[in-house]
PDB file of C-alpha atoms in Angstrom:
ATOM      1  CA  MET A   9       0.000   0.000   0.000  1.00 40.00           C
ATOM      2  CA  ASN A  10       2.685   2.425  -0.910  1.00 41.00           C
ATOM      3  CA  SER A  11       3.395   4.351  -4.049  1.00 40.00           C
ATOM      4  CA  SER A  12       6.254   4.872  -6.431  1.00 38.00           C
ATOM      5  CA  ASN A  13       8.522   7.289  -4.666  1.00 41.00           C
ATOM      6  CA  GLU A  14       7.521   5.607  -1.448  1.00 41.00           C
ATOM      7  CA  THR A  15       8.954   2.330  -2.678  1.00 39.00           C
ATOM      8  CA  ALA A  16      11.971   3.943  -4.310  1.00 37.00           C
ATOM      9  CA  VAL A  17      14.921   4.525  -1.985  1.00 38.00           C
ATOM     10  CA  SER A  18      18.498   5.454  -2.706  1.00 37.00           C
ATOM     11  CA  ILE A  19      20.070   2.422  -0.998  1.00 40.00           C
ATOM     12  CA  ASP A  20      20.375  -0.589  -3.284  1.00 49.00           C
ATOM     13  CA  ASP A  21      21.874  -2.950  -0.727  1.00 68.00           C
ATOM     14  CA  PHE A  22      19.654  -4.837   1.687  1.00 80.00           C
ATOM     15  CA  THR A  23      20.722  -6.122   5.073  1.00 87.00           C
ATOM     16  CA  TRP A  24      19.997  -9.720   5.967  1.00 90.00           C
ATOM     17  CA  PHE A  25      17.138  -8.568   8.208  1.00 91.00           C
ATOM     18  CA  GLU A  26      15.566  -6.472   5.431  1.00 91.00           C
ATOM     19  CA  PHE A  27      15.887  -9.317   2.938  1.00 92.00           C
ATOM     20  CA  MET A  28      14.233 -11.829   5.295  1.00 94.00           C
ATOM     21  CA  PHE A  29      11.587  -9.277   6.305  1.00 95.00           C
ATOM     22  CA  TYR A  30      10.398  -8.737   2.735  1.00 95.00           C
ATOM     23  CA  GLU A  31      10.644 -12.394   1.724  1.00 95.00           C
ATOM     24  CA  CYS A  32       8.867 -13.743   4.808  1.00 96.00           C
ATOM     25  CA  ALA A  33       6.173 -11.056   4.677  1.00 96.00           C
ATOM     26  CA  GLY A  34       5.560 -11.750   0.994  1.00 96.00           C
ATOM     27  CA  VAL A  35       5.403 -15.530   1.313  1.00 97.00           C
ATOM     28  CA  ILE A  36       3.270 -15.555   4.482  1.00 97.00           C
ATOM     29  CA  GLY A  37       0.897 -12.933   3.100  1.00 97.00           C
ATOM     30  CA  ALA A  38       0.571 -14.799  -0.210  1.00 97.00           C
ATOM     31  CA  ILE A  39      -0.254 -18.066   1.578  1.00 97.00           C
ATOM     32  CA  PHE A  40      -2.937 -16.410   3.717  1.00 97.00           C
ATOM     33  CA  ASN A  41      -4.469 -14.748   0.664  1.00 98.00           C
ATOM     34  CA  VAL A  42      -4.472 -18.009  -1.301  1.00 97.00           C
ATOM     35  CA  ILE A  43      -6.388 -19.621   1.583  1.00 96.00           C
ATOM     36  CA  VAL A  44      -8.947 -16.784   1.584  1.00 97.00           C
ATOM     37  CA  LEU A  45      -9.366 -16.923  -2.195  1.00 97.00           C
ATOM     38  CA  TYR A  46      -9.650 -20.710  -2.253  1.00 96.00           C
ATOM     39  CA  ILE A  47     -12.366 -20.751   0.414  1.00 96.00           C
ATOM     40  CA  ALA A  48     -14.223 -17.821  -1.146  1.00 95.00           C
ATOM     41  CA  LEU A  49     -14.191 -19.182  -4.696  1.00 95.00           C
ATOM     42  CA  ARG A  50     -14.713 -22.823  -3.735  1.00 93.00           C
ATOM     43  CA  TYR A  51     -17.283 -22.694  -0.950  1.00 93.00           C
ATOM     44  CA  ILE A  52     -19.014 -19.291  -0.773  1.00 93.00           C
ATOM     45  CA  ASN A  53     -22.156 -18.553  -2.768  1.00 92.00           C
ATOM     46  CA  THR A  54     -21.847 -14.912  -3.828  1.00 93.00           C
ATOM     47  CA  GLU A  55     -25.504 -14.853  -4.827  1.00 92.00           C
ATOM     48  CA  ASP A  56     -26.401 -15.334  -1.178  1.00 92.00           C
ATOM     49  CA  LYS A  57     -23.437 -13.335   0.175  1.00 92.00           C
ATOM     50  CA  PRO A  58     -22.682 -10.683  -2.473  1.00 95.00           C
ATOM     51  CA  ARG A  59     -20.453  -8.663  -0.147  1.00 94.00           C
ATOM     52  CA  GLN A  60     -17.897 -11.469  -0.343  1.00 96.00           C
ATOM     53  CA  ILE A  61     -17.108 -10.188  -3.842  1.00 97.00           C
ATOM     54  CA  ILE A  62     -15.600  -7.136  -2.140  1.00 97.00           C
ATOM     55  CA  VAL A  63     -13.591  -9.391   0.193  1.00 97.00           C
ATOM     56  CA  ILE A  64     -12.339 -11.337  -2.848  1.00 98.00           C
ATOM     57  CA  ASN A  65     -11.225  -8.081  -4.490  1.00 98.00           C
ATOM     58  CA  MET A  66      -9.320  -7.084  -1.359  1.00 98.00           C
ATOM     59  CA  ALA A  67      -7.657 -10.512  -1.188  1.00 97.00           C
ATOM     60  CA  ILE A  68      -6.629 -10.308  -4.856  1.00 98.00           C
ATOM     61  CA  ALA A  69      -5.124  -6.846  -4.318  1.00 98.00           C
ATOM     62  CA  ASP A  70      -3.186  -7.973  -1.226  1.00 97.00           C
ATOM     63  CA  PHE A  71      -2.054 -11.184  -2.943  1.00 98.00           C
ATOM     64  CA  LEU A  72      -0.620  -9.235  -5.886  1.00 97.00           C
ATOM     65  CA  MET A  73       1.101  -6.857  -3.459  1.00 97.00           C
ATOM     66  CA  CYS A  74       2.738  -9.802  -1.688  1.00 97.00           C
ATOM     67  CA  ILE A  75       3.866 -11.479  -4.910  1.00 96.00           C
ATOM     68  CA  VAL A  76       4.664  -8.498  -7.116  1.00 95.00           C
ATOM     69  CA  TYR A  77       6.078  -6.142  -4.495  1.00 95.00           C
ATOM     70  CA  MET A  78       7.250  -7.843  -1.288  1.00 95.00           C
ATOM     71  CA  VAL A  79       8.837 -11.009  -2.674  1.00 94.00           C
ATOM     72  CA  THR A  80      10.591  -9.174  -5.520  1.00 93.00           C
ATOM     73  CA  ARG A  81      11.611  -6.054  -3.551  1.00 91.00           C
ATOM     74  CA  PRO A  82      15.181  -7.230  -2.738  1.00 90.00           C
ATOM     75  CA  TYR A  83      15.777  -7.999  -6.433  1.00 90.00           C
ATOM     76  CA  LEU A  84      14.423  -4.723  -7.792  1.00 89.00           C
ATOM     77  CA  THR A  85      17.811  -3.399  -8.890  1.00 87.00           C
ATOM     78  CA  LYS A  86      18.204  -6.430 -11.169  1.00 88.00           C
ATOM     79  CA  PHE A  87      14.917  -5.842 -13.007  1.00 90.00           C
ATOM     80  CA  PRO A  88      15.090  -4.953 -16.720  1.00 91.00           C
ATOM     81  CA  ILE A  89      14.224  -1.303 -17.270  1.00 91.00           C
ATOM     82  CA  PHE A  90      11.186  -2.131 -19.419  1.00 91.00           C
ATOM     83  CA  LEU A  91       9.533  -3.851 -16.415  1.00 93.00           C
ATOM     84  CA  CYS A  92       9.722  -0.784 -14.161  1.00 93.00           C
ATOM     85  CA  ARG A  93       6.616   0.946 -15.481  1.00 94.00           C
ATOM     86  CA  PRO A  94       4.252  -2.086 -15.348  1.00 95.00           C
ATOM     87  CA  TYR A  95       5.745  -3.025 -11.957  1.00 96.00           C
ATOM     88  CA  TYR A  96       4.766   0.283 -10.353  1.00 95.00           C
ATOM     89  CA  ILE A  97       1.432   0.492 -12.141  1.00 96.00           C
ATOM     90  CA  VAL A  98       0.440  -2.879 -10.665  1.00 96.00           C
ATOM     91  CA  ILE A  99       1.571  -1.801  -7.186  1.00 96.00           C
ATOM     92  CA  TRP A 100      -0.293   1.515  -7.288  1.00 96.00           C
ATOM     93  CA  THR A 101      -3.458  -0.081  -8.640  1.00 97.00           C
ATOM     94  CA  CYS A 102      -3.478  -2.841  -6.011  1.00 97.00           C
ATOM     95  CA  GLN A 103      -2.929  -0.421  -3.141  1.00 96.00           C
ATOM     96  CA  MET A 104      -5.677   1.900  -4.294  1.00 96.00           C
ATOM     97  CA  SER A 105      -8.023  -1.018  -4.934  1.00 97.00           C
ATOM     98  CA  SER A 106      -7.483  -2.338  -1.409  1.00 96.00           C
ATOM     99  CA  CYS A 107      -8.297   1.058   0.123  1.00 96.00           C
ATOM    100  CA  LEU A 108     -11.305   1.725  -2.115  1.00 97.00           C
ATOM    101  CA  ASN A 109     -12.758  -1.749  -1.585  1.00 98.00           C
ATOM    102  CA  LEU A 110     -12.584  -1.160   2.159  1.00 97.00           C
ATOM    103  CA  VAL A 111     -14.779   1.892   1.564  1.00 98.00           C
ATOM    104  CA  TRP A 112     -17.205  -0.244  -0.482  1.00 98.00           C
ATOM    105  CA  LEU A 113     -17.298  -2.779   2.345  1.00 97.00           C
ATOM    106  CA  ASN A 114     -18.283  -0.041   4.789  1.00 97.00           C
ATOM    107  CA  VAL A 115     -20.913   1.296   2.389  1.00 97.00           C
ATOM    108  CA  ASP A 116     -22.308  -2.227   2.030  1.00 96.00           C
ATOM    109  CA  LYS A 117     -22.647  -2.608   5.799  1.00 95.00           C
ATOM    110  CA  LEU A 118     -24.192   0.847   6.101  1.00 95.00           C
ATOM    111  CA  ILE A 119     -26.886  -0.161   3.603  1.00 95.00           C
ATOM    112  CA  TYR A 120     -27.378  -3.411   5.530  1.00 92.00           C
ATOM    113  CA  ILE A 121     -27.860  -1.506   8.806  1.00 91.00           C
ATOM    114  CA  GLN A 122     -30.051   1.249   7.407  1.00 90.00           C
ATOM    115  CA  PHE A 123     -32.207  -0.794   5.022  1.00 90.00           C
ATOM    116  CA  PRO A 124     -32.168  -4.410   6.254  1.00 87.00           C
ATOM    117  CA  LEU A 125     -35.455  -5.316   4.558  1.00 89.00           C
ATOM    118  CA  HIS A 126     -34.400  -3.887   1.199  1.00 92.00           C
ATOM    119  CA  TYR A 127     -30.730  -4.871   1.328  1.00 92.00           C
ATOM    120  CA  TYR A 128     -30.917  -7.574  -1.355  1.00 92.00           C
ATOM    121  CA  GLN A 129     -32.900  -5.243  -3.610  1.00 92.00           C
ATOM    122  CA  ILE A 130     -30.105  -2.657  -3.395  1.00 94.00           C
ATOM    123  CA  VAL A 131     -27.071  -4.947  -3.215  1.00 95.00           C
ATOM    124  CA  ASN A 132     -26.761  -8.020  -5.405  1.00 94.00           C
ATOM    125  CA  ARG A 133     -24.076 -10.061  -7.130  1.00 95.00           C
ATOM    126  CA  ARG A 134     -24.528  -8.455 -10.534  1.00 95.00           C
ATOM    127  CA  ARG A 135     -24.217  -4.898  -9.236  1.00 96.00           C
ATOM    128  CA  LEU A 136     -21.144  -5.711  -7.168  1.00 97.00           C
ATOM    129  CA  LEU A 137     -19.478  -7.386 -10.139  1.00 97.00           C
ATOM    130  CA  TRP A 138     -20.067  -4.228 -12.177  1.00 98.00           C
ATOM    131  CA  LEU A 139     -18.745  -2.138  -9.274  1.00 97.00           C
ATOM    132  CA  SER A 140     -15.653  -4.344  -9.073  1.00 98.00           C
ATOM    133  CA  MET A 141     -14.923  -4.000 -12.782  1.00 98.00           C
ATOM    134  CA  ALA A 142     -15.457  -0.232 -12.605  1.00 98.00           C
ATOM    135  CA  THR A 143     -13.142   0.004  -9.577  1.00 98.00           C
ATOM    136  CA  TRP A 144     -10.290  -1.968 -11.123  1.00 98.00           C
ATOM    137  CA  GLY A 145     -10.777  -0.388 -14.548  1.00 98.00           C
ATOM    138  CA  GLY A 146     -10.899   3.170 -13.225  1.00 97.00           C
ATOM    139  CA  LEU A 147      -7.881   2.752 -10.939  1.00 97.00           C
ATOM    140  CA  LEU A 148      -5.869   0.993 -13.653  1.00 97.00           C
ATOM    141  CA  SER A 149      -6.656   3.774 -16.141  1.00 97.00           C
ATOM    142  CA  PHE A 150      -5.606   6.436 -13.633  1.00 95.00           C
ATOM    143  CA  ASN A 151      -2.324   4.677 -12.845  1.00 95.00           C
ATOM    144  CA  LEU A 152      -1.596   4.065 -16.521  1.00 95.00           C
ATOM    145  CA  ALA A 153      -1.820   7.831 -16.948  1.00 93.00           C
ATOM    146  CA  VAL A 154       0.497   8.382 -13.956  1.00 93.00           C
ATOM    147  CA  GLY A 155       2.873   5.678 -15.176  1.00 92.00           C
ATOM    148  CA  TYR A 156       3.264   7.453 -18.500  1.00 91.00           C
ATOM    149  CA  PHE A 157       5.232  10.165 -16.654  1.00 91.00           C
ATOM    150  CA  LEU A 158       7.423   7.701 -14.736  1.00 90.00           C
ATOM    151  CA  ASN A 159      11.148   8.373 -15.085  1.00 90.00           C
ATOM    152  CA  VAL A 160      13.625   5.578 -14.359  1.00 88.00           C
ATOM    153  CA  ASN A 161      17.008   6.742 -13.094  1.00 86.00           C
ATOM    154  CA  GLY A 162      19.297   3.804 -13.728  1.00 83.00           C
ATOM    155  CA  SER A 163      17.218   1.058 -12.100  1.00 84.00           C
ATOM    156  CA  CYS A 164      13.680   0.326 -10.971  1.00 88.00           C
ATOM    157  CA  ILE A 165      14.565   1.204  -7.394  1.00 86.00           C
ATOM    158  CA  GLN A 166      15.204   4.861  -8.258  1.00 85.00           C
ATOM    159  CA  VAL A 167      12.261   6.413 -10.034  1.00 88.00           C
ATOM    160  CA  SER A 168      10.413   9.720 -10.107  1.00 86.00           C
ATOM    161  CA  VAL A 169       7.080  10.879 -11.478  1.00 87.00           C
ATOM    162  CA  ASP A 170       6.797  14.284 -13.146  1.00 79.00           C
ATOM    163  CA  SER A 171       3.051  14.685 -13.045  1.00 73.00           C
ATOM    164  CA  VAL A 172       0.545  16.565 -10.940  1.00 78.00           C
ATOM    165  CA  LEU A 173      -1.556  13.368 -11.020  1.00 80.00           C
ATOM    166  CA  TYR A 174       0.936  11.663  -8.735  1.00 81.00           C
ATOM    167  CA  VAL A 175       0.297  14.272  -6.040  1.00 81.00           C
ATOM    168  CA  LEU A 176      -3.259  12.937  -5.833  1.00 87.00           C
ATOM    169  CA  SER A 177      -2.143   9.378  -5.015  1.00 89.00           C
ATOM    170  CA  PRO A 178      -1.028   9.832  -1.372  1.00 89.00           C
ATOM    171  CA  ILE A 179      -4.019  12.123  -0.779  1.00 92.00           C
ATOM    172  CA  PHE A 180      -6.277   9.393  -2.192  1.00 94.00           C
ATOM    173  CA  TYR A 181      -4.952   6.859   0.346  1.00 95.00           C
ATOM    174  CA  VAL A 182      -5.471   9.181   3.304  1.00 95.00           C
ATOM    175  CA  VAL A 183      -8.964  10.218   2.205  1.00 96.00           C
ATOM    176  CA  MET A 184     -10.079   6.610   1.613  1.00 97.00           C
ATOM    177  CA  ILE A 185      -8.778   5.466   5.013  1.00 96.00           C
ATOM    178  CA  ILE A 186     -10.445   8.363   6.840  1.00 97.00           C
ATOM    179  CA  VAL A 187     -13.712   7.798   4.947  1.00 97.00           C
ATOM    180  CA  SER A 188     -13.634   4.096   5.887  1.00 97.00           C
ATOM    181  CA  PHE A 189     -12.988   4.916   9.533  1.00 97.00           C
ATOM    182  CA  SER A 190     -15.759   7.534   9.566  1.00 97.00           C
ATOM    183  CA  LEU A 191     -18.258   5.126   8.000  1.00 97.00           C
ATOM    184  CA  SER A 192     -17.339   2.423  10.520  1.00 96.00           C
ATOM    185  CA  ALA A 193     -17.864   4.896  13.361  1.00 95.00           C
ATOM    186  CA  LEU A 194     -21.245   5.861  11.898  1.00 95.00           C
ATOM    187  CA  ILE A 195     -22.244   2.199  11.530  1.00 94.00           C
ATOM    188  CA  TYR A 196     -21.233   1.542  15.131  1.00 92.00           C
ATOM    189  CA  CYS A 197     -23.339   4.453  16.396  1.00 91.00           C
ATOM    190  CA  ILE A 198     -26.372   3.377  14.361  1.00 89.00           C
ATOM    191  CA  ALA A 199     -26.076  -0.255  15.483  1.00 86.00           C
ATOM    192  CA  HIS A 200     -25.547   0.755  19.110  1.00 83.00           C
ATOM    193  CA  ASN A 201     -28.665   2.948  19.128  1.00 82.00           C
ATOM    194  CA  LEU A 202     -31.074   0.498  17.520  1.00 74.00           C
ATOM    195  CA  ALA A 203     -33.791   0.617  20.172  1.00 58.00           C
ATOM    196  CA  HIS A 204     -36.082  -2.029  18.675  1.00 65.00           C
ATOM    197  CA  MET A 205     -33.456  -4.775  18.940  1.00 65.00           C
ATOM    198  CA  GLU A 206     -33.202  -7.190  21.806  1.00 70.00           C
ATOM    199  CA  GLU A 207     -29.856  -7.649  23.509  1.00 71.00           C
ATOM    200  CA  ARG A 208     -29.326 -11.020  21.841  1.00 74.00           C
ATOM    201  CA  GLN A 209     -30.072  -9.613  18.382  1.00 75.00           C
ATOM    202  CA  ARG A 210     -27.764  -6.673  18.980  1.00 72.00           C
ATOM    203  CA  SER A 211     -24.996  -9.053  20.050  1.00 76.00           C
ATOM    204  CA  ARG A 212     -25.429 -11.098  16.858  1.00 80.00           C
ATOM    205  CA  LEU A 213     -25.340  -7.904  14.790  1.00 80.00           C
ATOM    206  CA  PHE A 214     -22.061  -6.784  16.339  1.00 82.00           C
ATOM    207  CA  HIS A 215     -20.610 -10.237  15.701  1.00 83.00           C
ATOM    208  CA  ARG A 216     -21.433  -9.713  12.016  1.00 83.00           C
ATOM    209  CA  LEU A 217     -19.829  -6.274  12.092  1.00 89.00           C
ATOM    210  CA  PHE A 218     -16.674  -7.501  13.819  1.00 90.00           C
ATOM    211  CA  PHE A 219     -14.805  -8.171  10.559  1.00 91.00           C
ATOM    212  CA  LEU A 220     -15.617  -4.714   9.229  1.00 92.00           C
ATOM    213  CA  PHE A 221     -14.504  -2.919  12.394  1.00 94.00           C
ATOM    214  CA  SER A 222     -11.360  -5.045  12.700  1.00 93.00           C
ATOM    215  CA  SER A 223     -10.297  -4.505   9.081  1.00 94.00           C
ATOM    216  CA  THR A 224     -10.980  -0.777   9.214  1.00 95.00           C
ATOM    217  CA  LEU A 225      -9.156  -0.223  12.504  1.00 95.00           C
ATOM    218  CA  TRP A 226      -6.246  -2.405  11.389  1.00 95.00           C
ATOM    219  CA  THR A 227      -5.858  -0.432   8.158  1.00 95.00           C
ATOM    220  CA  PHE A 228      -6.297   2.864  10.012  1.00 95.00           C
ATOM    221  CA  PHE A 229      -3.493   2.192  12.510  1.00 95.00           C
ATOM    222  CA  THR A 230      -1.071   0.350  10.192  1.00 94.00           C
ATOM    223  CA  SER A 231      -1.442   2.510   7.087  1.00 94.00           C
ATOM    224  CA  LEU A 232      -2.478   6.046   7.987  1.00 94.00           C
ATOM    225  CA  PRO A 233       0.631   7.121  10.016  1.00 94.00           C
ATOM    226  CA  TYR A 234       2.994   6.330   7.149  1.00 94.00           C
ATOM    227  CA  ARG A 235       0.719   7.980   4.586  1.00 92.00           C
ATOM    228  CA  LEU A 236       0.541  11.188   6.578  1.00 92.00           C
ATOM    229  CA  MET A 237       4.303  11.236   7.161  1.00 91.00           C
ATOM    230  CA  TYR A 238       4.921  10.738   3.462  1.00 88.00           C
ATOM    231  CA  ILE A 239       2.679  13.693   2.582  1.00 88.00           C
ATOM    232  CA  ILE A 240       4.541  15.847   5.120  1.00 88.00           C
ATOM    233  CA  LEU A 241       7.913  14.917   3.607  1.00 85.00           C
ATOM    234  CA  LYS A 242       6.573  15.437   0.092  1.00 81.00           C
ATOM    235  CA  HIS A 243       5.446  18.998   0.762  1.00 80.00           C
ATOM    236  CA  CYS A 244       7.998  19.961   3.407  1.00 81.00           C
ATOM    237  CA  PRO A 245      11.343  18.158   2.848  1.00 77.00           C
ATOM    238  CA  GLN A 246      13.138  20.402   5.344  1.00 78.00           C
ATOM    239  CA  CYS A 247      10.734  19.302   8.084  1.00 76.00           C
ATOM    240  CA  GLY A 248      12.249  15.840   8.296  1.00 71.00           C
ATOM    241  CA  SER A 249      14.693  15.346  11.166  1.00 81.00           C
ATOM    242  CA  GLN A 250      16.659  12.169  11.784  1.00 85.00           C
ATOM    243  CA  ALA A 251      14.067  11.025  14.316  1.00 87.00           C
ATOM    244  CA  PHE A 252      11.288  11.748  11.833  1.00 88.00           C
ATOM    245  CA  TYR A 253      12.955   9.658   9.124  1.00 89.00           C
ATOM    246  CA  TRP A 254      13.392   6.846  11.656  1.00 91.00           C
ATOM    247  CA  CYS A 255       9.652   6.971  12.373  1.00 92.00           C
ATOM    248  CA  VAL A 256       8.927   6.877   8.632  1.00 91.00           C
ATOM    249  CA  THR A 257      11.036   3.709   8.302  1.00 91.00           C
ATOM    250  CA  VAL A 258       9.327   2.055  11.274  1.00 94.00           C
ATOM    251  CA  PHE A 259       5.811   2.877  10.071  1.00 95.00           C
ATOM    252  CA  PHE A 260       6.670   1.730   6.555  1.00 94.00           C
ATOM    253  CA  ARG A 261       7.493  -1.689   7.976  1.00 94.00           C
ATOM    254  CA  VAL A 262       4.290  -1.568   9.995  1.00 96.00           C
ATOM    255  CA  LEU A 263       2.506  -0.910   6.709  1.00 95.00           C
ATOM    256  CA  ILE A 264       4.080  -4.030   5.172  1.00 95.00           C
ATOM    257  CA  VAL A 265       3.058  -6.117   8.183  1.00 96.00           C
ATOM    258  CA  GLY A 266      -0.448  -4.678   7.853  1.00 95.00           C
ATOM    259  CA  ILE A 267      -0.745  -5.872   4.257  1.00 96.00           C
ATOM    260  CA  MET A 268       0.618  -9.286   5.207  1.00 96.00           C
ATOM    261  CA  MET A 269      -1.883  -9.738   8.048  1.00 96.00           C
ATOM    262  CA  ASN A 270      -4.998  -8.490   6.209  1.00 96.00           C
ATOM    263  CA  PRO A 271      -6.051 -11.998   5.079  1.00 96.00           C
ATOM    264  CA  ALA A 272      -5.295 -13.431   8.527  1.00 95.00           C
ATOM    265  CA  ILE A 273      -7.777 -10.938   9.982  1.00 95.00           C
ATOM    266  CA  THR A 274     -10.318 -12.041   7.370  1.00 95.00           C
ATOM    267  CA  ILE A 275      -9.923 -15.674   8.427  1.00 94.00           C
ATOM    268  CA  TRP A 276      -9.937 -14.871  12.138  1.00 93.00           C
ATOM    269  CA  THR A 277     -12.929 -12.534  12.190  1.00 92.00           C
ATOM    270  CA  GLN A 278     -15.234 -14.154   9.599  1.00 92.00           C
ATOM    271  CA  ARG A 279     -16.866 -17.325  10.818  1.00 90.00           C
ATOM    272  CA  ILE A 280     -17.352 -18.794   7.344  1.00 91.00           C
ATOM    273  CA  TYR A 281     -13.596 -18.691   6.608  1.00 94.00           C
ATOM    274  CA  ARG A 282     -12.567 -19.805  10.080  1.00 92.00           C
ATOM    275  CA  LEU A 283     -14.859 -22.842  10.186  1.00 92.00           C
ATOM    276  CA  ARG A 284     -14.079 -23.863   6.618  1.00 92.00           C
ATOM    277  CA  LEU A 285     -10.340 -23.712   7.323  1.00 91.00           C
ATOM    278  CA  ILE A 286     -10.818 -25.837  10.453  1.00 91.00           C
ATOM    279  CA  ARG A 287     -12.776 -28.377   8.394  1.00 90.00           C
ATOM    280  CA  ILE A 288     -10.081 -28.470   5.706  1.00 85.00           C
ATOM    281  CA  PHE A 289      -7.379 -29.097   8.313  1.00 82.00           C
ATOM    282  CA  GLY A 290      -9.648 -31.648  10.004  1.00 82.00           C
ATOM    283  CA  LYS A 291     -10.083 -33.567   6.747  1.00 75.00           C
ATOM    284  CA  PHE A 292      -6.364 -33.382   6.076  1.00 66.00           C
ATOM    285  CA  ARG A 293      -5.594 -34.717   9.549  1.00 68.00           C
ATOM    286  CA  ASP A 294      -8.200 -37.484   9.238  1.00 60.00           C
ATOM    287  CA  ASN A 295      -6.846 -38.491   5.831  1.00 62.00           C
ATOM    288  CA  SER A 296      -3.299 -38.523   7.189  1.00 55.00           C
ATOM    289  CA  SER A 297      -4.354 -40.656  10.158  1.00 51.00           C
ATOM    290  CA  THR A 298      -6.219 -43.049   7.849  1.00 54.00           C
ATOM    291  CA  GLU A 299      -3.209 -43.376   5.556  1.00 49.00           C
ATOM    292  CA  VAL A 300      -0.900 -44.073   8.516  1.00 45.00           C
ATOM    293  CA  LEU A 301      -3.327 -46.688   9.850  1.00 47.00           C
ATOM    294  CA  MET A 302      -3.641 -48.357   6.431  1.00 50.00           C
ATOM    295  CA  VAL A 303       0.145 -48.455   6.020  1.00 44.00           C
ATOM    296  CA  SER A 304       0.531 -49.936   9.505  1.00 50.00           C
ATOM    297  CA  ASN A 305      -2.099 -52.580   8.812  1.00 53.00           C
ATOM    298  CA  ARG A 306      -0.529 -53.420   5.462  1.00 51.00           C
ATOM    299  CA  ARG A 307       2.875 -53.842   7.058  1.00 52.00           C
ATOM    300  CA  ALA A 308       1.390 -55.984   9.812  1.00 52.00           C
ATOM    301  CA  SER A 309      -0.340 -58.253   7.273  1.00 53.00           C
ATOM    302  CA  ASP A 310       2.836 -58.630   5.228  1.00 54.00           C
ATOM    303  CA  ARG A 311       4.963 -59.512   8.254  1.00 50.00           C
ATOM    304  CA  PRO A 312       5.736 -63.308   8.483  1.00 52.00           C
ATOM    305  CA  PRO A 313       4.442 -65.075  11.595  1.00 52.00           C
ATOM    306  CA  GLU A 314       7.066 -65.225  14.286  1.00 48.00           C
ATOM    307  CA  HIS A 315       5.586 -67.379  17.046  1.00 45.00           C
ATOM    308  CA  GLN A 316       3.416 -69.833  15.130  1.00 45.00           C
ATOM    309  CA  PRO A 317       4.182 -73.365  16.493  1.00 43.00           C
ATOM    310  CA  LEU A 318       5.505 -75.980  14.130  1.00 37.00           C
ATOM    311  CA  ARG A 319       3.077 -78.729  13.146  1.00 40.00           C
ATOM    312  CA  CYS A 320       4.641 -82.147  13.369  1.00 36.00           C
ATOM    313  CA  ASP A 321       1.818 -83.971  11.658  1.00 39.00           C
ATOM    314  CA  LEU A 322       2.586 -82.556   8.211  1.00 33.00           C
TER     315      LEU A 322
END
């Protein structure tokens, strides 16, 4: 969830810790996202649960960030120059898509809270598929325009963008995160003040909202500090002290951890993913136990008798 000059630094060499940090974050995040996508595409009916289309979009964006950005980050200086532009366009598009889809998720829940009886008339699979295509298409078109002005200075790790469009990118991140947080706060207030609900119904409602609140708060605290610091440095380079740059580095790594853990939060907070994953592991364990038992029985049946007495009447 960072943009071109945010990913471009002047130091080409990585320490062992930095190398392992990026590689481990990328691999772990990719595995978690593959699990989310497998469960969503294999077991979830998006006709019945159309909002899961938004979750799938977020998982795709985070998966591409893990594979395209994190895993390859230590090798960026070795990339051919012609790959630099598509590399950054994919990164920008995925980051923006993740932020914007979080807004759509909050809007979806707001509609669910405000118009529960008409929810499926307003939100359905077809409309969310169109919204998804419009989101990815619009963000890709914008970043293609920004990428046209990308200048590569020797390698893909040192780039600059000479376009006023690029100024909008960090502002876009901050605005989307604040909008998501504001919508979540509004949803919480509305749900908390529903007078016609019994305590048990209200408890069930907040259980359904837990994923939304967790994802929004996680993104707010792991992403927003770095975004704001980047904007400050962009518009006031002389404002950055050594301590400030240290904080930027720390919060950038927090941002990476945030992207890596997004799918883990999805699995942990959404019952449908959590239970399905438990069932998958349960089946795997049962199959493994069955195979071990079958192998043991086969070996026992093939073993020659050791203590069978000799028959003297033969």
